[in-house]
Amino acid sequence: MTIDEMIKRYNIKVAHGSHEGQMHILNTDMVYADKAIDTLKSNKSAIMDRLREMDEAREEATRQYIKKVNSIPGLTEIQEALDAQEEWENKFSEYFDNEDCSKIPVKPNYNFEAAYKKYPQAHAYLLAEKESLKNNFELADIGKRALKEIIYGDWKKAIANMKKEKDDFIAKHIWD
């Protein structure tokens, strides 16, 4: 059995917290059933090296993902405007609920429609992100696939596919 096979079969992770840096085996029943304790002990350093490599690769992939997302034109600007709008709405509700209308802040003046036209890829990303956060796992999966395609592929095709898949989902479940 290869190191990768052992890691997968026995669900081996690097421990954190008080056992930082140690090997954490989550599928111990399988280890005992396979009588693999000695094999794991003898391969501990190789397993730990491979786990560290996998962690580094995951961290690098995350850095690349963030870099690609941040490179979407206009996304940061629109997200900041959305955050400001949300903050204003929260403060408005808070002051209105407390009947202290004298402190209501000025509503942010941002033209989202113009921004969406100016930055269509950012708008596509936001639509797919919203879809990926749905409670329905099928709709969320549609959004996640679209997000991946927007970031790593053709964003126009991704949005078209997302809309088609969503329409197909609705048609399939209309009478549920």
mmCIF file of N, CA, C and O in Angstrom, residues 2-74:
data_model
loop_
_atom_site.group_PDB
_atom_site.id
_atom_site.type_symbol
_atom_site.label_atom_id
_atom_site.label_comp_id
_atom_site.label_asym_id
_atom_site.label_seq_id
_atom_site.Cartn_x
_atom_site.Cartn_y
_atom_site.Cartn_z
ATOM 1 N N THR A 2 0.587 2.191 -0.886
ATOM 2 C CA THR A 2 1.385 3.413 -0.972
ATOM 3 C C THR A 2 1.040 4.355 0.184
ATOM 4 O O THR A 2 0.035 4.172 0.880
ATOM 5 N N ILE A 3 1.859 5.364 0.349
ATOM 6 C CA ILE A 3 1.632 6.364 1.409
ATOM 7 C C ILE A 3 0.286 7.053 1.195
ATOM 8 O O ILE A 3 -0.495 7.204 2.136
ATOM 9 N N ASP A 4 0.015 7.463 -0.038
ATOM 10 C CA ASP A 4 -1.264 8.125 -0.327
ATOM 11 C C ASP A 4 -2.449 7.207 -0.057
ATOM 12 O O ASP A 4 -3.483 7.654 0.448
ATOM 13 N N GLU A 5 -2.315 5.946 -0.376
ATOM 14 C CA GLU A 5 -3.384 4.983 -0.110
ATOM 15 C C GLU A 5 -3.614 4.823 1.384
ATOM 16 O O GLU A 5 -4.759 4.733 1.841
ATOM 17 N N MET A 6 -2.524 4.789 2.164
ATOM 18 C CA MET A 6 -2.655 4.690 3.621
ATOM 19 C C MET A 6 -3.356 5.918 4.185
ATOM 20 O O MET A 6 -4.248 5.807 5.035
ATOM 21 N N ILE A 7 -2.951 7.089 3.703
ATOM 22 C CA ILE A 7 -3.546 8.339 4.184
ATOM 23 C C ILE A 7 -5.042 8.346 3.906
ATOM 24 O O ILE A 7 -5.837 8.710 4.774
ATOM 25 N N LYS A 8 -5.407 7.918 2.729
ATOM 26 C CA LYS A 8 -6.826 7.913 2.359
ATOM 27 C C LYS A 8 -7.596 6.824 3.111
ATOM 28 O O LYS A 8 -8.658 7.083 3.672
ATOM 29 N N ARG A 9 -7.055 5.621 3.114
ATOM 30 C CA ARG A 9 -7.770 4.484 3.729
ATOM 31 C C ARG A 9 -7.986 4.693 5.225
ATOM 32 O O ARG A 9 -9.065 4.405 5.738
ATOM 33 N N TYR A 10 -6.976 5.188 5.911
ATOM 34 C CA TYR A 10 -7.071 5.326 7.364
ATOM 35 C C TYR A 10 -7.422 6.761 7.797
ATOM 36 O O TYR A 10 -7.443 7.053 8.976
ATOM 37 N N ASN A 11 -7.677 7.611 6.808
ATOM 38 C CA ASN A 11 -8.063 9.005 7.062
ATOM 39 C C ASN A 11 -7.074 9.655 8.039
ATOM 40 O O ASN A 11 -7.434 10.049 9.149
ATOM 41 N N ILE A 12 -5.848 9.767 7.599
ATOM 42 C CA ILE A 12 -4.772 10.288 8.443
ATOM 43 C C ILE A 12 -4.621 11.786 8.193
ATOM 44 O O ILE A 12 -4.595 12.241 7.054
ATOM 45 N N LYS A 13 -4.506 12.533 9.271
ATOM 46 C CA LYS A 13 -4.344 13.989 9.227
ATOM 47 C C LYS A 13 -3.180 14.369 10.119
ATOM 48 O O LYS A 13 -2.717 13.573 10.932
ATOM 49 N N VAL A 14 -2.744 15.622 10.007
ATOM 50 C CA VAL A 14 -1.777 16.169 10.952
ATOM 51 C C VAL A 14 -2.585 16.726 12.113
ATOM 52 O O VAL A 14 -3.519 17.503 11.916
ATOM 53 N N ALA A 15 -2.241 16.320 13.321
ATOM 54 C CA ALA A 15 -2.969 16.768 14.509
ATOM 55 C C ALA A 15 -2.650 18.235 14.798
ATOM 56 O O ALA A 15 -1.577 18.740 14.460
ATOM 57 N N HIS A 16 -3.605 18.899 15.427
ATOM 58 C CA HIS A 16 -3.446 20.299 15.825
ATOM 59 C C HIS A 16 -3.744 20.419 17.314
ATOM 60 O O HIS A 16 -4.183 19.466 17.948
ATOM 61 N N GLY A 17 -3.509 21.573 17.850
ATOM 62 C CA GLY A 17 -3.778 21.797 19.273
ATOM 63 C C GLY A 17 -2.664 21.232 20.120
ATOM 64 O O GLY A 17 -1.477 21.390 19.816
ATOM 65 N N SER A 18 -3.021 20.539 21.192
ATOM 66 C CA SER A 18 -2.017 20.012 22.123
ATOM 67 C C SER A 18 -1.182 18.889 21.506
ATOM 68 O O SER A 18 -0.119 18.551 22.013
ATOM 69 N N HIS A 19 -1.645 18.304 20.418
ATOM 70 C CA HIS A 19 -0.910 17.231 19.736
ATOM 71 C C HIS A 19 -0.333 17.725 18.407
ATOM 72 O O HIS A 19 -0.155 16.933 17.476
ATOM 73 N N GLU A 20 -0.057 18.998 18.327
ATOM 74 C CA GLU A 20 0.440 19.638 17.104
ATOM 75 C C GLU A 20 1.601 18.853 16.501
ATOM 76 O O GLU A 20 2.549 18.475 17.195
ATOM 77 N N GLY A 21 1.498 18.596 15.200
ATOM 78 C CA GLY A 21 2.584 17.951 14.478
ATOM 79 C C GLY A 21 2.591 16.431 14.547
ATOM 80 O O GLY A 21 3.436 15.792 13.931
ATOM 81 N N GLN A 22 1.667 15.851 15.283
ATOM 82 C CA GLN A 22 1.608 14.397 15.364
ATOM 83 C C GLN A 22 0.638 13.854 14.318
ATOM 84 O O GLN A 22 -0.171 14.589 13.762
ATOM 85 N N MET A 23 0.744 12.561 14.097
ATOM 86 C CA MET A 23 -0.136 11.900 13.149
ATOM 87 C C MET A 23 -1.457 11.608 13.848
ATOM 88 O O MET A 23 -1.487 11.053 14.940
ATOM 89 N N HIS A 24 -2.563 11.990 13.209
ATOM 90 C CA HIS A 24 -3.904 11.770 13.767
ATOM 91 C C HIS A 24 -4.643 10.823 12.832
ATOM 92 O O HIS A 24 -4.946 11.175 11.702
ATOM 93 N N ILE A 25 -4.931 9.615 13.320
ATOM 94 C CA ILE A 25 -5.593 8.592 12.513
ATOM 95 C C ILE A 25 -7.066 8.569 12.904
ATOM 96 O O ILE A 25 -7.412 8.265 14.046
ATOM 97 N N LEU A 26 -7.933 8.887 11.957
ATOM 98 C CA LEU A 26 -9.356 8.967 12.244
ATOM 99 C C LEU A 26 -10.071 7.633 12.059
ATOM 100 O O LEU A 26 -11.104 7.390 12.672
ATOM 101 N N ASN A 27 -9.542 6.762 11.221
ATOM 102 C CA ASN A 27 -10.189 5.481 10.965
ATOM 103 C C ASN A 27 -9.401 4.360 11.654
ATOM 104 O O ASN A 27 -8.849 3.467 11.009
ATOM 105 N N THR A 28 -9.373 4.406 12.986
ATOM 106 C CA THR A 28 -8.571 3.435 13.740
ATOM 107 C C THR A 28 -9.124 2.016 13.649
ATOM 108 O O THR A 28 -8.352 1.058 13.695
ATOM 109 N N ASP A 29 -10.438 1.876 13.524
ATOM 110 C CA ASP A 29 -11.013 0.531 13.396
ATOM 111 C C ASP A 29 -10.439 -0.201 12.187
ATOM 112 O O ASP A 29 -10.150 -1.392 12.246
ATOM 113 N N MET A 30 -10.267 0.545 11.093
ATOM 114 C CA MET A 30 -9.718 -0.050 9.870
ATOM 115 C C MET A 30 -8.248 -0.427 10.076
ATOM 116 O O MET A 30 -7.793 -1.458 9.577
ATOM 117 N N VAL A 31 -7.511 0.401 10.836
ATOM 118 C CA VAL A 31 -6.099 0.097 11.115
ATOM 119 C C VAL A 31 -5.997 -1.223 11.859
ATOM 120 O O VAL A 31 -5.188 -2.090 11.507
ATOM 121 N N TYR A 32 -6.824 -1.395 12.890
ATOM 122 C CA TYR A 32 -6.797 -2.644 13.661
ATOM 123 C C TYR A 32 -7.280 -3.829 12.828
ATOM 124 O O TYR A 32 -6.717 -4.929 12.916
ATOM 125 N N ALA A 33 -8.304 -3.618 12.015
ATOM 126 C CA ALA A 33 -8.813 -4.711 11.168
ATOM 127 C C ALA A 33 -7.755 -5.166 10.161
ATOM 128 O O ALA A 33 -7.626 -6.360 9.889
ATOM 129 N N ASP A 34 -6.992 -4.202 9.627
ATOM 130 C CA ASP A 34 -5.941 -4.513 8.648
ATOM 131 C C ASP A 34 -4.623 -4.927 9.306
ATOM 132 O O ASP A 34 -3.670 -5.277 8.604
ATOM 133 N N LYS A 35 -4.580 -4.817 10.629
ATOM 134 C CA LYS A 35 -3.327 -5.089 11.374
ATOM 135 C C LYS A 35 -2.180 -4.266 10.783
ATOM 136 O O LYS A 35 -1.108 -4.785 10.475
ATOM 137 N N ALA A 36 -2.449 -2.969 10.644
ATOM 138 C CA ALA A 36 -1.510 -2.078 9.960
ATOM 139 C C ALA A 36 -0.755 -1.147 10.896
ATOM 140 O O ALA A 36 -0.087 -0.220 10.440
ATOM 141 N N ILE A 37 -0.827 -1.373 12.195
ATOM 142 C CA ILE A 37 -0.173 -0.472 13.147
ATOM 143 C C ILE A 37 1.334 -0.417 12.893
ATOM 144 O O ILE A 37 1.919 0.669 12.819
ATOM 145 N N ASP A 38 1.964 -1.563 12.742
ATOM 146 C CA ASP A 38 3.419 -1.589 12.522
ATOM 147 C C ASP A 38 3.780 -0.924 11.198
ATOM 148 O O ASP A 38 4.796 -0.229 11.110
ATOM 149 N N THR A 39 2.959 -1.133 10.179
ATOM 150 C CA THR A 39 3.207 -0.510 8.872
ATOM 151 C C THR A 39 3.143 1.009 8.997
ATOM 152 O O THR A 39 3.996 1.724 8.458
ATOM 153 N N LEU A 40 2.141 1.523 9.725
ATOM 154 C CA LEU A 40 2.010 2.971 9.911
ATOM 155 C C LEU A 40 3.184 3.524 10.714
ATOM 156 O O LEU A 40 3.720 4.579 10.386
ATOM 157 N N LYS A 41 3.578 2.806 11.765
ATOM 158 C CA LYS A 41 4.705 3.246 12.587
ATOM 159 C C LYS A 41 5.987 3.312 11.763
ATOM 160 O O LYS A 41 6.751 4.265 11.866
ATOM 161 N N SER A 42 6.212 2.305 10.953
ATOM 162 C CA SER A 42 7.454 2.270 10.169
ATOM 163 C C SER A 42 7.461 3.314 9.051
ATOM 164 O O SER A 42 8.533 3.692 8.571
ATOM 165 N N ASN A 43 6.282 3.765 8.639
ATOM 166 C CA ASN A 43 6.185 4.766 7.575
ATOM 167 C C ASN A 43 5.790 6.153 8.083
ATOM 168 O O ASN A 43 5.407 7.009 7.297
ATOM 169 N N LYS A 44 5.876 6.351 9.396
ATOM 170 C CA LYS A 44 5.407 7.599 9.992
ATOM 171 C C LYS A 44 6.065 8.828 9.372
ATOM 172 O O LYS A 44 5.384 9.787 9.017
ATOM 173 N N SER A 45 7.368 8.828 9.231
ATOM 174 C CA SER A 45 8.046 10.026 8.696
ATOM 175 C C SER A 45 7.630 10.285 7.254
ATOM 176 O O SER A 45 7.417 11.441 6.864
ATOM 177 N N ALA A 46 7.487 9.238 6.453
ATOM 178 C CA ALA A 46 7.055 9.410 5.061
ATOM 179 C C ALA A 46 5.610 9.924 5.009
ATOM 180 O O ALA A 46 5.271 10.789 4.181
ATOM 181 N N ILE A 47 4.773 9.394 5.897
ATOM 182 C CA ILE A 47 3.381 9.854 5.950
ATOM 183 C C ILE A 47 3.325 11.322 6.347
ATOM 184 O O ILE A 47 2.611 12.121 5.731
ATOM 185 N N MET A 48 4.075 11.687 7.374
ATOM 186 C CA MET A 48 4.075 13.088 7.833
ATOM 187 C C MET A 48 4.613 14.013 6.739
ATOM 188 O O MET A 48 4.076 15.110 6.533
ATOM 189 N N ASP A 49 5.655 13.596 6.040
ATOM 190 C CA ASP A 49 6.185 14.404 4.935
ATOM 191 C C ASP A 49 5.125 14.613 3.859
ATOM 192 O O ASP A 49 4.942 15.716 3.344
ATOM 193 N N ARG A 50 4.420 13.532 3.530
ATOM 194 C CA ARG A 50 3.373 13.627 2.496
ATOM 195 C C ARG A 50 2.216 14.505 2.951
ATOM 196 O O ARG A 50 1.681 15.291 2.169
ATOM 197 N N LEU A 51 1.829 14.406 4.218
ATOM 198 C CA LEU A 51 0.763 15.262 4.751
ATOM 199 C C LEU A 51 1.163 16.735 4.692
ATOM 200 O O LEU A 51 0.348 17.599 4.349
ATOM 201 N N ARG A 52 2.419 17.026 5.006
ATOM 202 C CA ARG A 52 2.911 18.415 4.921
ATOM 203 C C ARG A 52 2.890 18.905 3.471
ATOM 204 O O ARG A 52 2.504 20.033 3.199
ATOM 205 N N GLU A 53 3.314 18.046 2.543
ATOM 206 C CA GLU A 53 3.261 18.400 1.123
ATOM 207 C C GLU A 53 1.831 18.695 0.695
ATOM 208 O O GLU A 53 1.579 19.669 -0.041
ATOM 209 N N MET A 54 0.903 17.866 1.137
ATOM 210 C CA MET A 54 -0.497 18.061 0.783
ATOM 211 C C MET A 54 -1.038 19.370 1.371
ATOM 212 O O MET A 54 -1.776 20.097 0.691
ATOM 213 N N ASP A 55 -0.648 19.680 2.600
ATOM 214 C CA ASP A 55 -1.066 20.945 3.224
ATOM 215 C C ASP A 55 -0.508 22.136 2.461
ATOM 216 O O ASP A 55 -1.210 23.119 2.225
ATOM 217 N N GLU A 56 0.764 22.060 2.082
ATOM 218 C CA GLU A 56 1.384 23.145 1.323
ATOM 219 C C GLU A 56 0.699 23.325 -0.031
ATOM 220 O O GLU A 56 0.462 24.450 -0.466
ATOM 221 N N ALA A 57 0.383 22.218 -0.685
ATOM 222 C CA ALA A 57 -0.306 22.291 -1.978
ATOM 223 C C ALA A 57 -1.687 22.914 -1.813
ATOM 224 O O ALA A 57 -2.115 23.726 -2.640
ATOM 225 N N ARG A 58 -2.392 22.543 -0.736
ATOM 226 C CA ARG A 58 -3.708 23.114 -0.461
ATOM 227 C C ARG A 58 -3.610 24.615 -0.195
ATOM 228 O O ARG A 58 -4.415 25.404 -0.687
ATOM 229 N N GLU A 59 -2.602 25.013 0.578
ATOM 230 C CA GLU A 59 -2.402 26.438 0.872
ATOM 231 C C GLU A 59 -2.070 27.217 -0.395
ATOM 232 O O GLU A 59 -2.556 28.329 -0.593
ATOM 233 N N GLU A 60 -1.245 26.645 -1.253
ATOM 234 C CA GLU A 60 -0.898 27.297 -2.516
ATOM 235 C C GLU A 60 -2.128 27.420 -3.410
ATOM 236 O O GLU A 60 -2.349 28.447 -4.045
ATOM 237 N N ALA A 61 -2.934 26.378 -3.462
ATOM 238 C CA ALA A 61 -4.167 26.432 -4.253
ATOM 239 C C ALA A 61 -5.098 27.511 -3.716
ATOM 240 O O ALA A 61 -5.727 28.239 -4.496
ATOM 241 N N THR A 62 -5.169 27.650 -2.409
ATOM 242 C CA THR A 62 -5.996 28.694 -1.799
ATOM 243 C C THR A 62 -5.470 30.071 -2.156
ATOM 244 O O THR A 62 -6.250 30.977 -2.491
ATOM 245 N N ARG A 63 -4.157 30.244 -2.091
ATOM 246 C CA ARG A 63 -3.550 31.540 -2.480
ATOM 247 C C ARG A 63 -3.856 31.873 -3.931
ATOM 248 O O ARG A 63 -4.206 33.012 -4.258
ATOM 249 N N GLN A 64 -3.738 30.884 -4.808
ATOM 250 C CA GLN A 64 -4.018 31.102 -6.224
ATOM 251 C C GLN A 64 -5.487 31.435 -6.443
ATOM 252 O O GLN A 64 -5.824 32.297 -7.259
ATOM 253 N N TYR A 65 -6.372 30.764 -5.717
ATOM 254 C CA TYR A 65 -7.808 31.024 -5.809
ATOM 255 C C TYR A 65 -8.103 32.471 -5.401
ATOM 256 O O TYR A 65 -8.799 33.187 -6.112
ATOM 257 N N ILE A 66 -7.559 32.876 -4.270
ATOM 258 C CA ILE A 66 -7.784 34.246 -3.785
ATOM 259 C C ILE A 66 -7.225 35.258 -4.775
ATOM 260 O O ILE A 66 -7.863 36.287 -5.051
ATOM 261 N N LYS A 67 -6.069 34.965 -5.326
ATOM 262 C CA LYS A 67 -5.454 35.858 -6.311
ATOM 263 C C LYS A 67 -6.351 36.003 -7.539
ATOM 264 O O LYS A 67 -6.566 37.108 -8.038
ATOM 265 N N LYS A 68 -6.898 34.896 -8.026
ATOM 266 C CA LYS A 68 -7.782 34.941 -9.192
ATOM 267 C C LYS A 68 -9.068 35.701 -8.884
ATOM 268 O O LYS A 68 -9.540 36.474 -9.702
ATOM 269 N N VAL A 69 -9.644 35.447 -7.710
ATOM 270 C CA VAL A 69 -10.877 36.149 -7.337
ATOM 271 C C VAL A 69 -10.610 37.651 -7.236
ATOM 272 O O VAL A 69 -11.385 38.465 -7.740
ATOM 273 N N ASN A 70 -9.505 38.012 -6.593
ATOM 274 C CA ASN A 70 -9.174 39.432 -6.437
ATOM 275 C C ASN A 70 -8.836 40.116 -7.757
ATOM 276 O O ASN A 70 -8.870 41.342 -7.849
ATOM 277 N N SER A 71 -8.520 39.324 -8.778
ATOM 278 C CA SER A 71 -8.182 39.915 -10.075
ATOM 279 C C SER A 71 -9.416 40.167 -10.942
ATOM 280 O O SER A 71 -9.300 40.718 -12.036
ATOM 281 N N ILE A 72 -10.590 39.776 -10.475
ATOM 282 C CA ILE A 72 -11.817 40.027 -11.237
ATOM 283 C C ILE A 72 -12.083 41.529 -11.215
ATOM 284 O O ILE A 72 -12.236 42.114 -10.140
ATOM 285 N N PRO A 73 -12.140 42.163 -12.379
ATOM 286 C CA PRO A 73 -12.305 43.619 -12.426
ATOM 287 C C PRO A 73 -13.597 44.082 -11.764
ATOM 288 O O PRO A 73 -14.673 43.572 -12.049
ATOM 289 N N GLY A 74 -13.465 45.043 -10.850
ATOM 290 C CA GLY A 74 -14.612 45.679 -10.219
ATOM 291 C C GLY A 74 -15.214 44.931 -9.051
ATOM 292 O O GLY A 74 -16.082 45.468 -8.351
#
